[in-house]
CSV table of C-alpha atoms in Angstrom, one decimal:
chain,number,residue,atom,x,y,z
A,258,MET,CA,-14.9,1.6,-3.5
A,259,PRO,CA,-17.3,-1.4,-4.1
A,260,ASP,CA,-17.6,-4.0,-1.3
A,261,ILE,CA,-16.6,-6.7,-3.8
A,262,ARG,CA,-13.6,-5.9,-6.1
A,263,THR,CA,-13.4,-7.6,-9.5
A,264,VAL,CA,-10.2,-8.7,-11.2
A,265,SER,CA,-10.6,-9.1,-15.0
A,266,ILE,CA,-7.9,-11.3,-16.4
A,267,VAL,CA,-7.2,-11.0,-20.1
A,268,LEU,CA,-6.6,-14.3,-21.9
A,269,PHE,CA,-5.1,-14.8,-25.3
A,270,ASP,CA,-3.6,-17.8,-27.1
A,271,GLY,CA,-0.1,-18.5,-25.7
A,272,PHE,CA,-0.7,-17.0,-22.2
A,273,GLU,CA,1.6,-18.2,-19.5
A,274,LEU,CA,-0.4,-20.5,-17.1
A,275,LEU,CA,1.2,-19.5,-13.8
A,276,ASP,CA,0.9,-15.8,-14.7
A,277,VAL,CA,-2.8,-16.3,-14.6
A,278,PHE,CA,-3.5,-19.0,-12.0
A,279,GLY,CA,-0.8,-18.1,-9.5
A,280,PRO,CA,-2.5,-14.8,-8.8
A,281,ALA,CA,-6.0,-16.2,-9.3
A,282,GLU,CA,-5.3,-18.9,-6.6
A,283,LEU,CA,-4.3,-16.2,-4.2
A,284,PHE,CA,-7.2,-13.9,-5.1
A,285,SER,CA,-9.6,-16.8,-4.5
A,286,MET,CA,-8.6,-16.8,-0.8
A,287,GLU,CA,-10.5,-13.6,-0.6
A,288,ARG,CA,-13.6,-14.8,-2.5
A,289,ASP,CA,-16.0,-12.9,-0.4
A,290,ARG,CA,-14.3,-9.6,-1.3
A,291,LEU,CA,-12.5,-10.3,-4.6
A,292,HIS,CA,-14.0,-11.9,-7.7
A,293,VAL,CA,-12.0,-13.1,-10.7
A,294,ARG,CA,-13.4,-13.2,-14.2
A,295,TYR,CA,-11.7,-14.2,-17.5
A,296,ILE,CA,-11.9,-12.2,-20.7
A,297,GLY,CA,-11.1,-14.0,-24.0
A,298,PRO,CA,-11.0,-13.1,-27.7
A,299,ASN,CA,-14.4,-14.7,-28.1
A,300,ASP,CA,-16.5,-17.4,-26.4
A,301,GLU,CA,-14.2,-20.2,-27.5
A,302,PRO,CA,-11.6,-21.9,-25.2
A,303,VAL,CA,-8.3,-20.0,-25.0
A,304,HIS,CA,-5.1,-22.1,-25.0
A,305,SER,CA,-2.2,-21.4,-22.7
A,306,ALA,CA,1.4,-21.8,-23.8
A,307,GLN,CA,1.4,-25.0,-21.8
A,308,GLY,CA,-1.6,-26.3,-23.8
A,309,VAL,CA,-4.3,-26.0,-21.1
A,310,ALA,CA,-7.6,-24.6,-22.5
A,311,VAL,CA,-9.6,-22.1,-20.5
A,312,VAL,CA,-13.2,-21.1,-21.2
A,313,PRO,CA,-13.6,-17.4,-20.7
A,314,ASP,CA,-16.4,-15.8,-18.9
A,315,PHE,CA,-16.8,-13.0,-21.4
A,316,ALA,CA,-15.7,-12.2,-25.0
A,317,ARG,CA,-13.8,-9.0,-25.4
A,318,ILE,CA,-16.6,-7.3,-27.3
A,319,GLU,CA,-19.0,-7.9,-24.4
A,320,ALA,CA,-16.6,-7.6,-21.4
A,321,PRO,CA,-18.0,-5.4,-18.6
A,322,ALA,CA,-16.2,-2.3,-17.7
A,323,PRO,CA,-13.3,-3.4,-15.5
A,324,ASP,CA,-12.3,-2.6,-11.9
A,325,ILE,CA,-8.9,-4.3,-11.8
A,326,VAL,CA,-7.3,-5.5,-15.0
A,327,LEU,CA,-4.5,-8.2,-15.1
A,328,VAL,CA,-2.6,-8.9,-18.3
A,329,PRO,CA,-0.4,-12.0,-18.2
A,330,GLY,CA,2.7,-12.7,-20.2
A,331,GLY,CA,3.6,-15.7,-22.3
A,332,THR,CA,4.7,-16.4,-25.9
A,333,GLY,CA,1.4,-15.0,-27.2
A,334,THR,CA,2.5,-11.5,-26.2
A,335,ARG,CA,4.9,-11.4,-29.1
A,336,GLN,CA,1.9,-11.3,-31.5
A,337,LEU,CA,-0.3,-9.0,-29.3
A,338,VAL,CA,2.2,-6.1,-29.3
A,339,ALA,CA,1.7,-5.9,-33.1
A,340,ASP,CA,-2.1,-6.5,-33.1
A,341,ALA,CA,-3.5,-3.0,-33.6
A,342,ALA,CA,-7.1,-4.0,-33.1
A,343,PHE,CA,-6.4,-5.7,-29.8
A,344,LEU,CA,-4.2,-2.8,-28.5
A,345,GLU,CA,-7.0,-0.3,-29.4
A,346,TRP,CA,-9.5,-2.4,-27.6
A,347,LEU,CA,-7.3,-2.8,-24.5
A,348,ALA,CA,-6.5,0.9,-24.3
A,349,LEU,CA,-10.2,1.8,-24.4
A,350,TRP,CA,-11.4,-1.0,-22.2
A,351,ALA,CA,-8.8,-0.8,-19.5
A,352,GLY,CA,-8.0,2.9,-19.6
A,353,ASP,CA,-10.5,3.9,-16.9
A,354,ALA,CA,-9.9,0.8,-14.6
A,355,ALA,CA,-9.1,1.5,-11.0
A,356,LEU,CA,-6.0,-0.6,-11.3
A,357,VAL,CA,-4.2,-2.0,-14.4
A,358,THR,CA,-1.7,-4.8,-13.6
A,359,SER,CA,0.5,-7.2,-15.5
A,360,VAL,CA,2.7,-10.3,-14.9
A,361,CYS,CA,5.9,-11.0,-16.8
A,362,THR,CA,5.8,-9.8,-20.5
A,363,GLY,CA,2.2,-8.6,-20.0
A,364,SER,CA,3.9,-5.2,-19.3
A,365,ALA,CA,5.1,-5.1,-22.9
A,366,VAL,CA,1.5,-5.4,-24.0
A,367,LEU,CA,0.4,-2.6,-21.6
A,368,ALA,CA,3.2,-0.5,-22.9
A,369,ALA,CA,2.4,-1.2,-26.5
A,370,ALA,CA,-1.2,-0.1,-25.8
A,371,GLY,CA,0.0,3.2,-24.3
A,372,LEU,CA,-1.2,2.2,-20.8
A,373,LEU,CA,2.2,2.7,-19.1
A,374,GLU,CA,3.1,6.1,-20.5
A,375,GLY,CA,4.6,8.2,-17.6
A,376,TYR,CA,4.7,5.2,-15.3
A,377,ARG,CA,7.5,3.1,-13.8
A,378,ALA,CA,7.3,-0.6,-14.7
A,379,THR,CA,9.2,-3.9,-14.8
A,380,SER,CA,9.0,-7.1,-16.7
A,381,ASN,CA,10.6,-10.6,-17.2
A,382,LYS,CA,14.4,-10.3,-17.0
A,383,ARG,CA,15.1,-12.9,-19.7
A,384,ALA,CA,12.9,-11.0,-22.1
A,385,TRP,CA,14.0,-7.6,-20.8
A,386,ALA,CA,15.5,-6.1,-24.0
A,387,TRP,CA,12.3,-7.0,-26.0
A,388,ALA,CA,9.8,-6.0,-23.3
A,389,SER,CA,11.4,-2.7,-22.4
A,390,SER,CA,11.6,-1.7,-26.1
A,391,HIS,CA,7.8,-0.9,-26.0
A,392,GLY,CA,6.2,2.3,-24.9
A,393,GLY,CA,7.4,5.9,-25.4
A,394,SER,CA,7.8,7.3,-21.9
A,395,VAL,CA,7.9,4.3,-19.7
A,396,GLU,CA,10.5,4.3,-16.9
A,397,TRP,CA,11.6,0.7,-17.1
A,398,VAL,CA,13.0,-0.6,-13.7
A,399,ALA,CA,15.3,-3.6,-14.2
A,400,ALA,CA,16.0,-4.5,-10.6
A,401,ALA,CA,12.4,-5.0,-9.2
A,402,ARG,CA,10.4,-8.0,-8.3
A,403,TRP,CA,7.4,-5.9,-8.9
A,404,VAL,CA,6.7,-2.2,-9.3
A,405,ALA,CA,3.6,-0.4,-7.9
A,406,ASP,CA,3.2,3.1,-9.4
A,407,ARG,CA,-0.1,4.6,-8.5
A,408,ASP,CA,-2.8,2.7,-10.5
A,409,ARG,CA,-0.3,0.6,-12.4
A,410,TRP,CA,1.3,-2.5,-11.0
A,411,THR,CA,3.7,-4.7,-13.0
A,412,SER,CA,5.7,-7.7,-12.0
A,413,SER,CA,8.8,-9.5,-13.1
A,414,GLY,CA,8.7,-13.0,-14.7
A,415,VAL,CA,6.1,-15.7,-14.0
A,416,ALA,CA,6.3,-16.6,-10.3
A,417,ALA,CA,6.9,-12.9,-9.4
A,418,GLY,CA,3.2,-12.4,-10.2
A,419,MET,CA,2.3,-14.3,-7.0
A,420,ASP,CA,4.4,-11.9,-5.0
A,421,MET,CA,2.7,-9.0,-6.6
A,422,ALA,CA,-0.7,-10.6,-6.0
A,423,VAL,CA,0.0,-11.0,-2.3
A,424,ALA,CA,1.1,-7.3,-2.1
A,425,LEU,CA,-2.0,-6.3,-4.0
A,426,ILE,CA,-4.3,-8.1,-1.6
A,427,GLY,CA,-2.5,-6.2,1.2
A,428,SER,CA,-3.0,-2.9,-0.6
A,429,LEU,CA,-6.7,-3.6,-1.4
A,430,PHE,CA,-7.6,-4.8,2.1
A,431,ASP,CA,-4.8,-5.1,4.7
A,432,GLU,CA,-1.6,-6.9,5.6
A,433,ASP,CA,-3.5,-9.5,7.6
A,434,ALA,CA,-5.5,-10.5,4.5
A,435,ALA,CA,-2.3,-10.7,2.4
A,436,ARG,CA,-0.6,-12.9,5.1
A,437,GLU,CA,-3.6,-15.2,5.4
A,438,ALA,CA,-3.9,-15.7,1.7
A,439,ALA,CA,-0.3,-16.7,1.4
A,440,LEU,CA,-0.5,-19.0,4.5
A,441,ARG,CA,-3.6,-20.7,3.2
A,442,VAL,CA,-1.8,-21.8,0.0
A,443,GLU,CA,1.4,-22.5,1.9
A,444,TYR,CA,3.3,-19.9,-0.1
A,445,GLU,CA,6.3,-17.9,1.2
A,446,PRO,CA,6.2,-14.7,-0.8
A,447,HIS,CA,8.9,-12.2,-1.4
A,448,THR,CA,7.7,-9.1,0.4
A,449,ASP,CA,10.4,-6.6,-0.8
A,450,PRO,CA,9.6,-5.4,-4.3
A,451,ASP,CA,13.2,-4.2,-4.8
A,452,ARG,CA,14.7,-7.7,-4.0
A,453,ASP,CA,15.4,-9.0,-7.5
A,454,PRO,CA,18.2,-11.5,-7.9
A,455,PHE,CA,17.2,-12.3,-11.5
A,456,ALA,CA,18.2,-8.8,-12.7
A,457,ALA,CA,21.8,-9.5,-11.7
A,458,LEU,CA,21.7,-13.1,-13.0
A,459,ASN,CA,20.7,-11.7,-16.4
A,460,GLY,CA,23.3,-8.9,-16.4
A,461,LEU,CA,20.9,-6.0,-16.0
A,462,VAL,CA,22.5,-4.5,-13.0
């Protein structure tokens, strides 16, 4: 594995702000070993669902081959799951990545692109029926804060992405690095991936 790992975050209009910048904040605590770059539709600013505009580092057409991919959720995922050109690009670009991850309804996008076939996965519990309708042979796990299945990691809604990010830092490096990243941002993460009160709150278990 390379000394410096790279997380390529896929941006699209209507992405959820915390899905991206919660994990990115934690990843930045390991800036000597973990680099974050942002991939947009083109070179123009990409607007989040909250209205914040982000200038991508690369347009999709010129994006370097990824190491770790992160696809956020957000209202924009509703359009992406029906965007054949985008799904074809994502499947080709991300298919050989060392890790493919998602936050919230980003897992619906991964499933629609065929990147979760044969994997266990989870998603946002308030969007569960819609998200879990995608993919042909995905084993959707309702009661999970996040699911790590081999080279696919998916998290539940929004803030759960930060818990997954802490766990991912621990998997990439060690538990001390994960603990230190959380302490530096004064974040108290959920460390049990199976602890998911939101599944029950939304009548899924």
